[in-house]
Every structure is written in structure tokens, then in C-alpha cells.
Short mmCIF file of C-alpha atoms in Angstrom, two decimals:
data_model
loop_
_atom_site.label_atom_id
_atom_site.label_comp_id
_atom_site.label_asym_id
_atom_site.label_seq_id
_atom_site.Cartn_x
_atom_site.Cartn_y
_atom_site.Cartn_z
CA UNK A 1 -31.00 7.24 7.95
CA UNK A 2 -34.49 8.53 7.32
CA UNK A 3 -36.02 8.81 3.89
CA UNK A 4 -35.70 12.64 4.03
CA UNK A 5 -32.01 12.46 4.88
CA UNK A 6 -31.45 10.18 1.87
CA UNK A 7 -33.31 12.55 -0.41
CA UNK A 8 -31.26 15.52 0.86
CA UNK A 9 -27.94 13.80 0.10
CA UNK A 10 -29.25 12.56 -3.30
CA UNK A 11 -30.45 16.07 -4.19
CA UNK A 12 -27.02 17.51 -3.69
CA UNK A 13 -25.58 15.23 -6.26
CA UNK A 14 -27.62 16.77 -9.10
CA UNK A 15 -25.87 20.17 -8.82
CA UNK A 16 -23.62 20.39 -11.86
CA UNK A 17 -25.35 17.51 -13.70
CA UNK A 18 -27.58 17.46 -16.76
CA UNK A 19 -31.20 16.53 -16.71
CA UNK A 20 -32.36 14.93 -19.97
CA UNK A 21 -36.06 15.00 -20.71
CA UNK A 22 -37.65 11.62 -21.43
CA UNK A 23 -40.03 11.31 -24.36
CA UNK A 24 -43.63 11.88 -23.46
CA UNK A 25 -42.96 13.83 -20.29
CA UNK A 26 -46.16 15.74 -20.90
CA UNK A 27 -44.85 19.35 -20.78
CA UNK A 28 -44.11 20.70 -24.27
CA UNK A 29 -41.80 23.44 -22.87
CA UNK A 30 -39.41 20.66 -21.84
CA UNK A 31 -39.74 18.43 -24.87
CA UNK A 32 -36.20 17.01 -25.62
CA UNK A 33 -34.71 19.46 -23.15
CA UNK A 34 -31.22 19.27 -21.68
CA UNK A 35 -31.04 21.24 -18.44
CA UNK A 36 -27.82 22.18 -16.66
CA UNK A 37 -28.49 21.99 -12.92
CA UNK A 38 -27.07 25.10 -11.18
CA UNK A 39 -28.39 24.13 -7.73
CA UNK A 40 -30.34 21.34 -6.21
CA UNK A 41 -31.00 20.73 -2.53
CA UNK A 42 -33.63 20.51 0.18
CA UNK A 43 -35.12 23.91 -0.81
CA UNK A 44 -35.67 22.98 -4.44
CA UNK A 45 -33.79 23.13 -7.70
CA UNK A 46 -32.72 25.65 -10.43
CA UNK A 47 -31.48 24.75 -13.84
CA UNK A 48 -30.94 26.29 -17.29
CA UNK A 49 -32.10 24.72 -20.53
CA UNK A 50 -28.99 24.62 -22.79
CA UNK A 51 -30.39 23.37 -26.05
CA UNK A 52 -33.33 25.60 -26.93
CA UNK A 53 -32.08 28.75 -28.77
CA UNK A 54 -34.34 31.77 -29.07
CA UNK A 55 -34.63 32.38 -32.80
CA UNK A 56 -36.06 35.82 -32.46
CA UNK A 57 -33.28 37.27 -30.24
CA UNK A 58 -29.61 37.53 -30.89
CA UNK A 59 -26.92 38.54 -28.39
CA UNK A 60 -26.29 41.76 -30.29
CA UNK A 61 -30.04 42.54 -30.21
CA UNK A 62 -30.16 41.92 -26.51
CA UNK A 63 -27.11 44.19 -25.89
CA UNK A 64 -28.94 46.89 -27.91
CA UNK A 65 -32.07 46.48 -25.83
CA UNK A 66 -29.97 46.80 -22.61
CA UNK A 67 -28.14 49.79 -24.02
CA UNK A 68 -24.78 48.05 -23.72
CA UNK A 69 -22.40 49.29 -26.38
CA UNK A 70 -20.19 46.63 -27.95
CA UNK A 71 -16.45 47.01 -28.18
CA UNK A 72 -14.25 46.42 -31.13
CA UNK A 73 -13.99 42.69 -30.44
CA UNK A 74 -17.66 42.03 -29.74
CA UNK A 75 -18.45 38.28 -29.53
CA UNK A 76 -21.70 36.65 -30.35
CA UNK A 77 -22.91 34.09 -27.84
CA UNK A 78 -26.05 31.98 -28.10
CA UNK A 79 -29.24 33.15 -26.47
CA UNK A 80 -31.46 30.31 -25.13
CA UNK A 81 -34.85 29.81 -23.53
CA UNK A 82 -33.65 28.81 -20.05
CA UNK A 83 -37.02 27.85 -18.68
CA UNK A 84 -40.53 29.11 -17.93
CA UNK A 85 -39.63 31.05 -14.73
CA UNK A 86 -38.65 34.77 -14.93
CA UNK A 87 -38.38 34.85 -18.77
CA UNK A 88 -37.27 38.52 -18.62
CA UNK A 89 -34.20 37.76 -16.51
CA UNK A 90 -30.89 36.66 -18.01
CA UNK A 91 -28.54 34.04 -16.72
CA UNK A 92 -25.13 33.28 -18.18
CA UNK A 93 -23.81 29.71 -17.86
CA UNK A 94 -20.05 29.85 -18.43
CA UNK A 95 -16.73 28.24 -18.07
CA UNK A 96 -15.19 28.41 -14.57
CA UNK A 97 -12.18 30.69 -15.29
CA UNK A 98 -14.53 33.71 -15.20
CA UNK A 99 -15.73 35.19 -11.97
CA UNK A 100 -17.63 38.41 -11.36
CA UNK A 101 -16.78 39.04 -7.69
CA UNK A 102 -19.48 37.50 -5.45
CA UNK A 103 -22.15 37.46 -8.16
CA UNK A 104 -20.83 34.25 -9.77
CA UNK A 105 -22.17 30.95 -8.52
CA UNK A 106 -19.50 28.30 -8.89
CA UNK A 107 -20.99 25.02 -10.06
CA UNK A 108 -18.39 22.30 -9.66
CA UNK A 109 -14.95 22.79 -11.07
CA UNK A 110 -15.80 23.42 -14.70
CA UNK A 111 -18.79 25.81 -14.64
CA UNK A 112 -20.09 29.06 -13.24
CA UNK A 113 -23.38 30.94 -13.53
CA UNK A 114 -23.59 34.74 -13.37
CA UNK A 115 -26.82 36.74 -13.51
CA UNK A 116 -25.57 40.31 -13.47
CA UNK A 117 -25.02 42.81 -16.29
CA UNK A 118 -21.29 42.99 -15.78
CA UNK A 119 -20.72 39.69 -17.50
CA UNK A 120 -22.65 40.84 -20.60
CA UNK A 121 -20.57 44.11 -20.62
CA UNK A 122 -17.38 42.06 -20.31
CA UNK A 123 -18.34 39.75 -23.20
CA UNK A 124 -19.49 42.71 -25.33
CA UNK A 125 -15.98 44.24 -24.91
CA UNK A 126 -14.10 41.06 -25.78
CA UNK A 127 -13.51 39.78 -22.27
CA UNK A 128 -15.63 37.53 -20.08
CA UNK A 129 -15.53 33.79 -19.99
CA UNK A 130 -14.05 31.63 -22.73
CA UNK A 131 -17.32 29.70 -23.08
CA UNK A 132 -20.77 31.01 -22.39
CA UNK A 133 -24.49 30.47 -23.06
CA UNK A 134 -27.01 33.20 -22.17
CA UNK A 135 -30.46 32.04 -21.14
CA UNK A 136 -33.57 34.01 -20.62
CA UNK A 137 -35.54 32.53 -17.70
CA UNK A 138 -34.77 29.41 -15.77
CA UNK A 139 -36.32 26.13 -14.80
CA UNK A 140 -37.24 25.77 -11.18
CA UNK A 141 -38.65 23.16 -8.86
CA UNK A 142 -39.97 23.35 -5.32
CA UNK A 143 -38.84 21.01 -2.52
CA UNK A 144 -39.27 17.39 -3.63
CA UNK A 145 -40.82 18.28 -6.94
CA UNK A 146 -37.84 17.30 -9.16
CA UNK A 147 -37.29 14.12 -7.19
CA UNK A 148 -40.97 13.19 -7.91
CA UNK A 149 -40.57 13.96 -11.67
CA UNK A 150 -37.42 11.70 -11.77
CA UNK A 151 -39.26 8.89 -9.96
CA UNK A 152 -42.06 9.23 -12.53
CA UNK A 153 -39.49 8.71 -15.32
CA UNK A 154 -39.71 12.30 -16.56
CA UNK A 155 -35.91 12.82 -16.52
CA UNK A 156 -32.61 10.96 -16.89
CA UNK A 157 -29.48 12.38 -15.37
CA UNK A 158 -25.92 12.45 -16.67
CA UNK A 159 -22.65 14.24 -15.98
CA UNK A 160 -22.28 17.63 -17.57
CA UNK A 161 -19.28 18.07 -19.87
CA UNK A 162 -17.98 21.20 -21.48
CA UNK A 163 -18.28 19.46 -24.82
CA UNK A 164 -21.96 18.78 -24.47
CA UNK A 165 -22.93 22.12 -22.93
CA UNK A 166 -20.76 24.47 -24.97
CA UNK A 167 -19.43 22.73 -28.09
CA UNK A 168 -22.25 20.44 -29.31
CA UNK A 169 -24.86 21.97 -31.70
CA UNK A 170 -28.12 22.67 -29.91
CA UNK A 171 -30.13 20.22 -31.94
CA UNK A 172 -27.65 17.42 -31.06
CA UNK A 173 -27.34 18.02 -27.31
CA UNK A 174 -30.20 15.79 -26.32
CA UNK A 175 -28.85 12.78 -28.29
CA UNK A 176 -25.30 13.53 -27.06
CA UNK A 177 -26.37 13.66 -23.38
CA UNK A 178 -28.27 10.37 -23.74
CA UNK A 179 -25.34 8.83 -25.59
CA UNK A 180 -23.02 9.77 -22.71
CA UNK A 181 -24.94 7.34 -20.51
CA UNK A 182 -25.26 4.62 -23.10
CA UNK A 183 -28.83 5.34 -24.16
CA UNK A 184 -29.75 5.12 -27.82
CA UNK A 185 -32.24 7.94 -28.44
CA UNK A 186 -33.92 6.03 -31.34
CA UNK A 187 -34.58 3.07 -29.09
CA UNK A 188 -35.82 5.39 -26.29
CA UNK A 189 -38.13 7.26 -28.62
CA UNK A 190 -39.65 4.04 -30.14
CA UNK A 191 -40.24 2.44 -26.74
CA UNK A 192 -42.02 5.65 -25.60
CA UNK A 193 -44.25 5.53 -28.67
CA UNK A 194 -43.35 9.11 -29.69
CA UNK A 195 -41.83 10.33 -32.92
#
């Protein structure tokens, strides 16, 4: 097997996983980020940051901007900064029981990602997925870029769980993800020399 073939098969294993930013990675946009990987292969990677809420924008405010009227059972879901690419575009990471025809990308057995307005309309009217996080923008990498960042100790990887992604408070997701692979965040932070 050539090196490239090994990289391609390794890359496929990150779809549906979490990337956990290492201290001192150098890019403040990703400081203490937990990123759900929607796709990862030979052509690059796409992920959504799941632990950085946007304090200035609520779901109700976004619905109003998009001129989507809420129903009688309007839900409030968290709006997050998903990454620095296409900040004006929305992506909904959600539980797998929801599917919007062909527009939902299935990510493993437990998750889906939909980037069309119909999911926002469904949620606004009391339907849609049981669990959901809305992100504005996404995190993207070109071919081989993410692999290089992992080799440079920029990221750790772990399994994505419904509990970490949807149920854990945003400010605790980084520690929870590290804990899921047996890494103590305090020890990691002190060895990196960052507070």
C-alpha cells in the first residue's frame, strides 16, 4: 500500500468523529474548539464547531431575519459559529431520525446534517429533528491539510456521542471530549504552557 492509499483510508475514518483542538494550536478561531466532522476524504474535509455559541444571534432572531414565521410550538435551538468558511450560510447538525429528502447528509448512524431552509421551517413549527444545533459557517480543509494539522499536534480525535454534541453545555464540551479519550484537560493545558 502506498502512503497516499493509507491516507485515503485513514481520512475516511474521521467522518462522524470529533476533532478536539490542542492548546496552543495558533489559530484563535479554533481555540478550545470541538468540531463534528461531517465529511473527510481525499478531496478534503468539512466540519462544524459545536461548542461556540453566537451570543448576538438567537434562533428566533434568525427565523425573523429569514422571514420564517414560527408556529405555536416554536422551539429554540442553539446557534453556533460553525467555522470561518461561508459565515452567512446555515448548517443544522441533527439527530438521525430526521431526513429532508435528498438534502440531508447522513453521518454515521446517529447524526445527519441539513443545509436547506426546510429544516428551519420544520423546527419553527414544532417538527424537525429531536436534537439539533444550527451553525453559521463551517470549518473546511483542502486535500491533506487536516492530516498535516493532526500530525503537527493541532488536533486530537475522538468518537462523537449524542451526549457530547447535543446534551453537554457548550463550555464543557471541550473537556468532555478530551475526557472521553482519557485526557485530563488540566494536565494537557499545563504541559502546553497555556492558561
